Short mmCIF file of C-alpha atoms and ligand atoms in Angstrom, two decimals:
data_model
loop_
_atom_site.label_atom_id
_atom_site.label_comp_id
_atom_site.label_asym_id
_atom_site.label_seq_id
_atom_site.Cartn_x
_atom_site.Cartn_y
_atom_site.Cartn_z
CA MET A 825 67.51 5.33 -12.10
CA THR A 826 65.35 7.98 -10.47
CA ASP A 827 63.47 6.85 -7.35
CA PHE A 828 59.98 8.29 -7.89
CA ASN A 829 58.72 6.92 -4.57
CA ALA A 830 61.34 9.04 -2.88
CA THR A 831 60.43 12.16 -4.86
CA ARG A 832 56.73 11.64 -4.16
CA SER A 833 57.35 11.41 -0.44
CA ARG A 834 58.82 14.92 -0.53
CA PHE A 835 55.43 16.48 -1.25
CA ASP A 836 52.50 17.06 1.01
CA LEU A 837 49.46 16.38 -1.14
CA PRO A 838 46.05 15.87 0.45
CA GLU A 839 45.14 12.15 0.39
CA ASP A 840 41.81 12.52 -1.40
CA LEU A 841 43.11 14.69 -4.23
CA VAL A 842 44.53 14.01 -7.67
CA TYR A 843 46.65 17.04 -8.48
CA LEU A 844 46.98 17.58 -12.22
CA ASP A 845 47.76 21.30 -12.08
CA GLY A 846 51.47 21.27 -11.27
CA ASN A 847 51.96 23.03 -14.61
CA SER A 848 50.24 26.05 -13.08
CA LEU A 849 51.30 25.84 -9.43
CA GLY A 850 53.46 23.02 -8.09
CA PRO A 851 52.50 21.56 -4.69
CA VAL A 852 54.22 22.45 -1.44
CA PRO A 853 57.30 20.38 -0.57
CA ARG A 854 57.01 18.76 2.86
CA ASP A 855 60.11 20.61 4.13
CA ALA A 856 59.18 24.05 2.79
CA ALA A 857 57.42 25.43 5.86
CA ALA A 858 60.27 24.46 8.17
CA ALA A 859 62.92 25.75 5.76
CA VAL A 860 61.22 29.12 5.38
CA ALA A 861 60.60 29.29 9.15
CA ARG A 862 64.28 28.61 9.76
CA VAL A 863 65.32 31.48 7.50
CA VAL A 864 62.81 33.76 9.22
CA THR A 865 63.82 32.78 12.75
CA ASP A 866 67.50 31.91 12.59
CA GLU A 867 68.64 34.18 9.79
CA TRP A 868 66.33 37.19 9.58
CA GLY A 869 65.52 36.96 13.29
CA GLU A 870 69.01 36.40 14.66
CA LEU A 871 71.35 37.78 12.04
CA LEU A 872 69.21 40.69 10.89
CA VAL A 873 71.13 42.70 8.27
CA ARG A 874 74.20 40.51 8.79
CA GLY A 875 72.30 37.78 6.92
CA TRP A 876 73.32 39.30 3.60
CA ASN A 877 76.90 38.21 4.32
CA ASP A 878 76.71 35.62 7.06
CA ALA A 879 73.88 33.57 5.52
CA ASP A 880 75.01 34.46 2.00
CA TRP A 881 71.64 35.88 1.02
CA MET A 882 73.48 37.96 -1.55
CA GLY A 883 74.91 34.87 -3.24
CA SER A 884 71.59 33.03 -3.33
CA SER A 885 70.41 34.31 -6.73
CA THR A 886 73.38 32.81 -8.58
CA ARG A 887 73.69 29.73 -6.36
CA ILE A 888 70.04 28.83 -6.94
CA GLY A 889 70.40 29.84 -10.59
CA ASP A 890 73.08 27.17 -10.92
CA ARG A 891 70.75 24.58 -9.38
CA ILE A 892 68.16 25.39 -12.04
CA GLY A 893 70.84 25.45 -14.71
CA ARG A 894 71.57 21.79 -14.05
CA LEU A 895 67.96 20.93 -14.98
CA ILE A 896 67.94 22.85 -18.26
CA GLY A 897 71.41 22.33 -19.66
CA GLY A 898 72.71 25.70 -18.49
CA PRO A 899 76.37 25.49 -17.41
CA GLU A 900 77.45 27.00 -14.11
CA GLY A 901 77.30 30.80 -14.18
CA THR A 902 74.72 31.08 -16.96
CA VAL A 903 71.47 31.23 -14.94
CA ILE A 904 70.29 33.70 -12.29
CA VAL A 905 66.97 33.95 -10.43
CA GLY A 906 64.93 37.01 -9.51
CA ASP A 907 61.97 39.17 -10.56
CA THR A 908 59.10 37.58 -12.48
CA LEU A 909 59.14 35.71 -15.75
CA SER A 910 57.43 38.60 -17.55
CA LEU A 911 60.24 40.92 -16.46
CA LYS A 912 62.82 38.37 -17.53
CA VAL A 913 61.21 38.24 -21.00
CA TYR A 914 61.57 42.01 -21.23
CA GLN A 915 65.16 41.87 -20.07
CA ALA A 916 66.17 39.06 -22.43
CA LEU A 917 64.44 40.59 -25.43
CA ALA A 918 65.92 44.04 -24.78
CA ALA A 919 69.39 42.53 -24.52
CA ALA A 920 68.95 40.45 -27.67
CA LEU A 921 67.63 43.40 -29.71
CA ALA A 922 70.59 45.52 -28.67
CA LEU A 923 72.88 42.82 -30.08
CA ARG A 924 71.14 42.96 -33.46
CA PRO A 925 71.00 46.64 -34.42
CA GLY A 926 69.63 47.35 -37.88
CA ARG A 927 67.15 44.46 -37.76
CA ASN A 928 63.64 45.28 -36.71
CA VAL A 929 61.56 42.10 -36.69
CA VAL A 930 60.82 39.85 -33.72
CA VAL A 931 59.25 36.55 -34.73
CA SER A 932 56.86 34.83 -32.37
CA ASP A 933 53.87 32.52 -32.72
CA SER A 934 50.18 32.63 -31.99
CA GLY A 935 50.59 29.90 -29.37
CA ASN A 936 52.83 32.09 -27.24
CA PHE A 937 51.70 33.17 -23.80
CA PRO A 938 50.15 36.63 -24.18
CA SER A 939 52.30 38.18 -21.45
CA ASP A 940 55.42 37.52 -23.55
CA LEU A 941 53.86 39.34 -26.50
CA TYR A 942 52.60 42.20 -24.31
CA MET A 943 56.11 42.64 -22.88
CA ALA A 944 57.58 42.77 -26.39
CA ASP A 945 55.04 45.37 -27.42
CA GLY A 946 55.71 47.43 -24.29
CA LEU A 947 59.45 47.23 -24.87
CA PHE A 948 59.11 48.51 -28.45
CA ARG A 949 57.01 51.43 -27.23
CA THR A 950 59.52 52.27 -24.49
CA MET A 951 62.36 52.14 -27.01
CA GLY A 952 60.37 54.34 -29.40
CA SER A 953 61.74 52.00 -32.03
CA ALA A 954 60.47 50.73 -35.34
CA HIS A 955 60.48 47.12 -34.20
CA GLU A 956 57.61 44.96 -35.27
CA LEU A 957 56.25 41.72 -33.88
CA ARG A 958 55.70 39.11 -36.60
CA ILE A 959 53.27 36.62 -35.04
CA VAL A 960 52.82 33.51 -37.16
CA ASP A 961 51.23 30.11 -36.84
CA PRO A 962 53.36 27.73 -34.71
CA ASP A 963 54.04 25.57 -37.77
CA ALA A 964 55.19 28.57 -39.80
CA VAL A 965 57.93 29.87 -37.51
CA SER A 966 60.79 28.44 -39.48
CA ASP A 967 59.53 29.97 -42.75
CA ALA A 968 59.11 33.36 -41.07
CA ILE A 969 62.79 33.69 -40.17
CA ASP A 970 64.65 35.83 -42.69
CA GLU A 971 67.47 38.38 -42.69
CA SER A 972 65.22 41.12 -41.26
CA VAL A 973 64.71 39.14 -38.06
CA ALA A 974 66.59 40.26 -34.97
CA VAL A 975 65.12 37.82 -32.47
CA VAL A 976 62.99 34.67 -32.44
CA LEU A 977 60.93 34.80 -29.23
CA LEU A 978 59.18 31.52 -28.50
CA THR A 979 57.73 29.51 -25.66
CA GLU A 980 59.00 25.98 -26.17
CA VAL A 981 55.83 24.28 -24.93
CA ASP A 982 52.45 25.85 -25.72
CA TYR A 983 50.71 26.66 -22.43
CA ARG A 984 47.36 25.52 -23.79
CA THR A 985 47.90 22.50 -26.02
CA GLY A 986 51.31 21.34 -24.87
CA ARG A 987 52.65 21.49 -28.45
CA ARG A 988 56.42 21.47 -28.30
CA HIS A 989 58.75 23.36 -30.63
CA ASP A 990 62.00 21.81 -31.84
CA MET A 991 64.39 24.03 -29.92
CA ALA A 992 67.55 22.76 -31.60
CA ALA A 993 66.20 23.10 -35.15
CA LEU A 994 64.62 26.54 -34.67
CA THR A 995 67.68 27.88 -32.88
CA ALA A 996 69.82 26.68 -35.79
CA ALA A 997 67.41 28.29 -38.27
CA ALA A 998 67.55 31.58 -36.37
CA HIS A 999 71.33 31.52 -36.28
CA ALA A 1000 71.56 30.69 -39.97
CA ALA A 1001 69.65 33.92 -40.66
CA GLY A 1002 71.80 35.88 -38.23
CA ALA A 1003 69.06 36.15 -35.59
CA LEU A 1004 69.14 35.40 -31.86
CA THR A 1005 66.71 33.28 -29.83
CA VAL A 1006 64.83 33.90 -26.59
CA TRP A 1007 63.25 30.68 -25.32
CA ASP A 1008 60.55 30.78 -22.67
CA LEU A 1009 60.83 27.62 -20.57
CA ALA A 1010 57.74 28.18 -18.38
CA HIS A 1011 56.41 24.74 -19.34
CA SER A 1012 59.80 23.13 -19.93
CA ALA A 1013 61.93 23.64 -16.82
CA GLY A 1014 61.30 20.58 -14.65
CA ALA A 1015 59.00 19.14 -17.31
CA LEU A 1016 61.38 18.10 -20.07
CA ASP A 1017 65.02 17.27 -20.67
CA VAL A 1018 66.00 20.73 -21.93
CA ASP A 1019 69.55 21.19 -23.20
CA LEU A 1020 70.17 24.91 -23.65
CA ALA A 1021 73.92 24.68 -24.19
CA GLY A 1022 73.51 21.67 -26.48
CA CYS A 1023 71.00 23.62 -28.60
CA ASP A 1024 73.31 26.66 -28.64
CA ALA A 1025 70.43 28.75 -27.24
CA ASP A 1026 71.19 32.44 -26.72
CA PHE A 1027 68.72 33.54 -24.06
CA ALA A 1028 66.14 31.63 -22.04
CA VAL A 1029 63.73 32.61 -19.31
CA GLY A 1030 61.34 30.72 -17.08
CA CYS A 1031 59.40 30.61 -13.87
CA THR A 1032 59.84 28.46 -10.81
CA TYR A 1033 56.31 28.11 -9.41
CA LYS A 1034 55.11 25.64 -12.08
CA TYR A 1035 57.06 22.38 -12.52
CA LEU A 1036 59.82 23.51 -10.13
CA ASN A 1037 57.40 23.82 -7.18
CA GLY A 1038 58.87 27.03 -5.75
CA GLY A 1039 55.53 28.30 -4.42
CA PRO A 1040 53.04 30.97 -5.52
CA GLY A 1041 54.91 33.97 -6.91
CA SER A 1042 58.37 32.41 -6.59
CA PRO A 1043 60.90 34.27 -8.76
CA GLY A 1044 61.69 33.82 -12.43
CA PHE A 1045 65.05 33.00 -13.96
CA ILE A 1046 67.13 34.01 -16.96
CA PHE A 1047 69.83 32.18 -18.90
CA VAL A 1048 72.37 33.93 -21.11
CA SER A 1049 74.79 31.86 -23.14
CA GLU A 1050 78.43 31.99 -22.12
CA SER A 1051 79.39 33.37 -25.51
CA LEU A 1052 77.09 36.40 -25.20
CA ILE A 1053 77.11 37.39 -21.55
CA GLU A 1054 80.05 39.79 -21.80
CA GLU A 1055 78.40 41.63 -24.67
CA VAL A 1056 75.03 42.03 -22.95
CA ARG A 1057 74.22 45.49 -21.70
CA PRO A 1058 71.28 45.02 -19.32
CA ALA A 1059 68.30 47.26 -20.02
CA LEU A 1060 67.05 46.91 -16.45
CA SER A 1061 70.35 48.09 -15.01
CA GLY A 1062 69.69 48.00 -11.30
CA TRP A 1063 72.35 48.41 -8.67
CA LEU A 1064 72.62 44.68 -7.97
CA GLY A 1065 73.63 44.05 -11.58
CA HIS A 1066 76.56 46.39 -11.02
CA GLU A 1067 80.09 45.04 -10.80
CA ALA A 1068 80.50 46.64 -7.35
CA PRO A 1069 77.08 47.58 -5.92
CA PHE A 1070 78.56 48.79 -2.66
CA ALA A 1071 80.98 51.14 -4.39
CA PHE A 1072 77.82 53.21 -5.11
CA ASP A 1073 79.34 54.59 -8.30
CA LEU A 1074 77.16 57.02 -10.20
CA ASP A 1075 77.80 55.13 -13.44
CA PHE A 1076 76.56 51.62 -14.18
CA ARG A 1077 79.31 49.10 -14.84
CA PRO A 1078 77.87 45.62 -15.33
CA ASP A 1079 78.94 42.62 -13.32
CA PRO A 1080 81.34 40.58 -15.48
CA GLY A 1081 79.02 37.55 -15.60
CA ILE A 1082 75.37 36.53 -15.27
CA GLY A 1083 75.18 38.76 -12.16
CA ARG A 1084 74.54 41.67 -14.52
CA MET A 1085 71.03 40.30 -15.13
CA ARG A 1086 70.13 40.79 -11.49
CA VAL A 1087 68.13 43.96 -10.97
CA GLY A 1088 67.46 44.62 -7.30
CA THR A 1089 67.40 42.94 -3.91
CA PRO A 1090 66.90 39.15 -3.99
CA PRO A 1091 63.58 37.93 -2.49
CA VAL A 1092 65.22 35.98 0.31
CA LEU A 1093 62.12 34.32 1.80
CA ALA A 1094 60.80 33.25 -1.59
CA LEU A 1095 64.25 31.92 -2.47
CA ALA A 1096 64.29 29.84 0.73
CA ALA A 1097 61.14 28.03 -0.43
CA LEU A 1098 62.52 27.60 -3.94
CA ASP A 1099 65.82 26.29 -2.63
CA VAL A 1100 64.15 23.53 -0.62
CA ALA A 1101 61.86 22.72 -3.58
CA LEU A 1102 64.95 22.16 -5.71
CA ASP A 1103 66.15 19.51 -3.24
CA ALA A 1104 63.48 17.25 -4.74
CA TRP A 1105 65.45 17.28 -8.01
CA GLU A 1106 68.67 15.98 -6.46
CA GLY A 1107 69.36 12.54 -7.89
CA VAL A 1108 66.63 12.97 -10.49
CA ASP A 1109 67.52 12.23 -14.09
CA MET A 1110 65.49 14.43 -16.46
CA ALA A 1111 65.48 11.63 -19.03
CA ASP A 1112 63.65 9.43 -16.49
CA VAL A 1113 61.19 12.25 -15.78
CA ARG A 1114 60.55 12.62 -19.49
CA ALA A 1115 60.00 8.86 -19.97
CA ARG A 1116 57.57 8.69 -17.02
CA SER A 1117 55.79 11.82 -18.21
CA ILE A 1118 55.18 10.22 -21.60
CA GLU A 1119 53.94 6.96 -20.02
CA LEU A 1120 51.51 8.78 -17.75
CA SER A 1121 50.33 11.13 -20.51
CA GLU A 1122 49.69 8.22 -22.89
CA ARG A 1123 47.73 6.45 -20.18
CA LEU A 1124 45.56 9.52 -19.59
CA ILE A 1125 44.91 10.01 -23.31
CA ALA A 1126 44.07 6.34 -23.88
CA GLY A 1127 41.70 6.23 -20.90
CA VAL A 1128 39.84 9.40 -21.88
CA GLU A 1129 39.62 8.58 -25.59
CA ALA A 1130 38.30 5.10 -24.90
CA SER A 1131 35.27 6.35 -22.97
CA CYS A 1132 34.67 10.08 -23.52
CA PRO A 1133 33.70 10.61 -27.17
CA THR A 1134 32.78 14.29 -26.62
CA LEU A 1135 36.28 15.22 -25.48
CA ASP A 1136 38.70 15.95 -28.34
CA LEU A 1137 42.42 15.68 -27.82
CA ALA A 1138 43.89 19.17 -28.34
CA SER A 1139 47.48 18.13 -27.67
CA PRO A 1140 49.76 16.59 -30.28
CA ARG A 1141 49.26 12.86 -30.47
CA ASN A 1142 52.94 12.18 -30.96
CA PRO A 1143 54.62 12.48 -27.54
CA ASP A 1144 57.80 13.81 -29.17
CA ASN A 1145 55.86 16.92 -30.14
CA ARG A 1146 54.24 17.38 -26.75
CA GLY A 1147 55.42 18.80 -23.43
CA SER A 1148 54.31 17.41 -20.08
CA GLN A 1149 50.65 18.36 -20.23
CA VAL A 1150 47.56 17.09 -21.98
CA ALA A 1151 44.56 19.16 -23.09
CA PHE A 1152 41.12 18.23 -24.38
CA ARG A 1153 38.50 20.42 -26.02
CA HIS A 1154 34.89 20.57 -24.94
CA PRO A 1155 32.45 23.44 -25.65
CA GLU A 1156 31.60 23.52 -21.93
CA GLY A 1157 35.16 22.86 -20.79
CA TYR A 1158 34.91 25.31 -17.92
CA ALA A 1159 31.94 23.51 -16.37
CA VAL A 1160 33.57 20.11 -16.95
CA MET A 1161 36.67 21.26 -15.08
CA GLN A 1162 34.60 22.66 -12.21
CA ALA A 1163 32.83 19.31 -11.88
CA LEU A 1164 36.20 17.55 -11.80
CA ILE A 1165 37.59 19.91 -9.17
CA ALA A 1166 34.48 19.41 -7.03
CA ARG A 1167 35.30 15.68 -7.09
CA GLY A 1168 38.94 16.14 -6.10
CA VAL A 1169 40.59 16.06 -9.52
CA ILE A 1170 42.38 19.37 -9.98
CA GLY A 1171 43.34 20.50 -13.46
CA ASP A 1172 42.47 23.82 -15.04
CA PHE A 1173 40.67 25.51 -17.89
CA ARG A 1174 42.06 27.73 -20.63
CA ALA A 1175 39.75 29.78 -22.82
CA PRO A 1176 37.94 29.20 -25.02
CA ASP A 1177 37.33 25.48 -24.55
CA LEU A 1178 40.34 23.62 -23.15
CA ILE A 1179 40.57 21.44 -20.09
CA ARG A 1180 44.21 21.03 -19.21
CA PHE A 1181 46.09 18.44 -17.14
CA GLY A 1182 49.70 18.78 -16.00
CA ILE A 1183 51.69 15.57 -15.82
CA THR A 1184 54.30 15.70 -13.07
CA PRO A 1185 56.05 12.37 -12.40
CA LEU A 1186 57.77 13.67 -9.28
CA TYR A 1187 54.52 13.15 -7.38
CA LEU A 1188 52.03 11.44 -9.73
CA ASP A 1189 51.70 7.79 -10.62
CA GLU A 1190 49.41 5.42 -12.57
CA ALA A 1191 46.88 5.21 -9.74
CA ASP A 1192 46.40 8.99 -9.86
CA ILE A 1193 45.89 8.96 -13.62
CA ASP A 1194 43.43 6.06 -13.40
CA ARG A 1195 41.41 7.77 -10.68
CA ALA A 1196 41.25 11.02 -12.67
CA VAL A 1197 40.15 9.15 -15.80
CA GLU A 1198 37.50 7.21 -13.90
CA ILE A 1199 36.01 10.37 -12.39
CA LEU A 1200 36.10 12.20 -15.73
CA ILE A 1201 34.33 9.30 -17.44
CA GLU A 1202 31.63 9.38 -14.78
CA ILE A 1203 31.13 13.14 -15.14
CA MET A 1204 30.84 12.91 -18.93
CA ALA A 1205 28.57 9.86 -18.90
CA THR A 1206 26.10 11.45 -16.46
CA ASP A 1207 26.38 15.10 -17.66
CA ALA A 1208 27.21 15.94 -14.04
CA TRP A 1209 29.02 19.05 -15.30
CA ASP A 1210 25.80 20.55 -16.65
CA THR A 1211 24.75 22.79 -13.76
CA PRO A 1212 24.53 26.62 -13.48
CA GLU A 1213 26.92 26.47 -10.53
CA TYR A 1214 29.72 24.86 -12.57
CA ARG A 1215 29.25 27.37 -15.40
CA MET A 1216 29.87 30.36 -13.11
CA ARG A 1217 33.35 31.71 -13.96
CA LYS A 1218 35.80 32.56 -11.18
CA ALA A 1219 38.57 35.17 -11.58
CA VAL A 1220 41.36 32.59 -11.93
CA THR A 1221 40.48 29.71 -14.24
C1 LIG B 2583 53.21 31.17 -16.62
C2 LIG B 2583 53.77 31.90 -17.78
C3 LIG B 2583 54.19 33.24 -17.64
C4 LIG B 2583 53.91 33.99 -16.37
O1 LIG B 2583 54.74 35.07 -16.15
P1 LIG B 2583 54.82 35.72 -14.69
O2 LIG B 2583 55.56 36.99 -14.93
O3 LIG B 2583 55.57 34.76 -13.82
O4 LIG B 2583 53.44 35.92 -14.19
C5 LIG B 2583 54.81 33.84 -18.72
N1 LIG B 2583 55.04 33.16 -19.88
C6 LIG B 2583 54.62 31.88 -20.03
C7 LIG B 2583 54.88 31.15 -21.31
C8 LIG B 2583 53.96 31.22 -19.00
O5 LIG B 2583 53.51 29.98 -19.16
#
């Protein structure tokens, strides 16, 4: 059984705050500052360039990749960290397309995060290829997969509504048509009990600053299935994906394993923060996290629906079809969220009209949910959101 009191005590959250935005930026682990300071002082400071060997900075991208792999059903040697999620989307899609020559359709859905679609479009233009993006309704993905499809590119959990795709079923449908899958786990890794190997997923990508609490701008990750890795020719073939980077060969020869998906120098300081953040997941059973997430989400939905008739649930009602976030619609959602934030309840807003709450059992409990609901009820009952100040949009919503 996971000890959620122990996981909660690993985070430094201000007392007077209810933090429901861990799906956008996870909070700082209590040990992060000291861990990063130690790497700066003892490793960078003392070892200088020797740190690459003596502190195994060079091995950190696969070592930390394996730690993430354990949370998403990726066996050892199938996950590596580095770069940003957007770059990892590009890399995974390029690799998958190269494995399906003669097919020119990439299926995605209208609930996908725009950056994933932009990266696909940019990749097609760089390739000068005749590939086309077939963007369909989330419910129509399965029907859109036919023999012309090279790759199915999906985000498992919709960043706005929290709607969750059936990864196993859609992966099987893609394979039945001879297509490959690229799963974006931005709202899955650390949020759900993902089983990449069990679903026979081909490629997956994700970020570490949301549910994994790696800190603002912490690196992305990529998974490639064991059965494909040897066939993958990396499109972003940087020197650190080479079999022998320090041979300085003029020709690129890929690393035999997942190392080939590394591009350049690992971000050592960012990885130090991510590494300590992953300590919070030691001894945590993702099935327990999922069960708690559903309990807390149901409590939030019930509390809001009982007393806020102008807020409409935008997330699937059935928890099986939902990730670890809950969204409500309101025509003045932005102002509502600003009023909440001003009262110490931090969620976020997604255009055009969604207020969004991340449910993160590692550091949230019933008391947090109840406090958030109580404050939201008060704001809605008194129209406290209805001020010019709360309607003024900031750059990051
Ligand atoms: C957060 C998110 C991203 C962000 O990509 P970055 O390159 O890390 O900025 C991409 N895709 C999805 C689905 C996301 O939710």
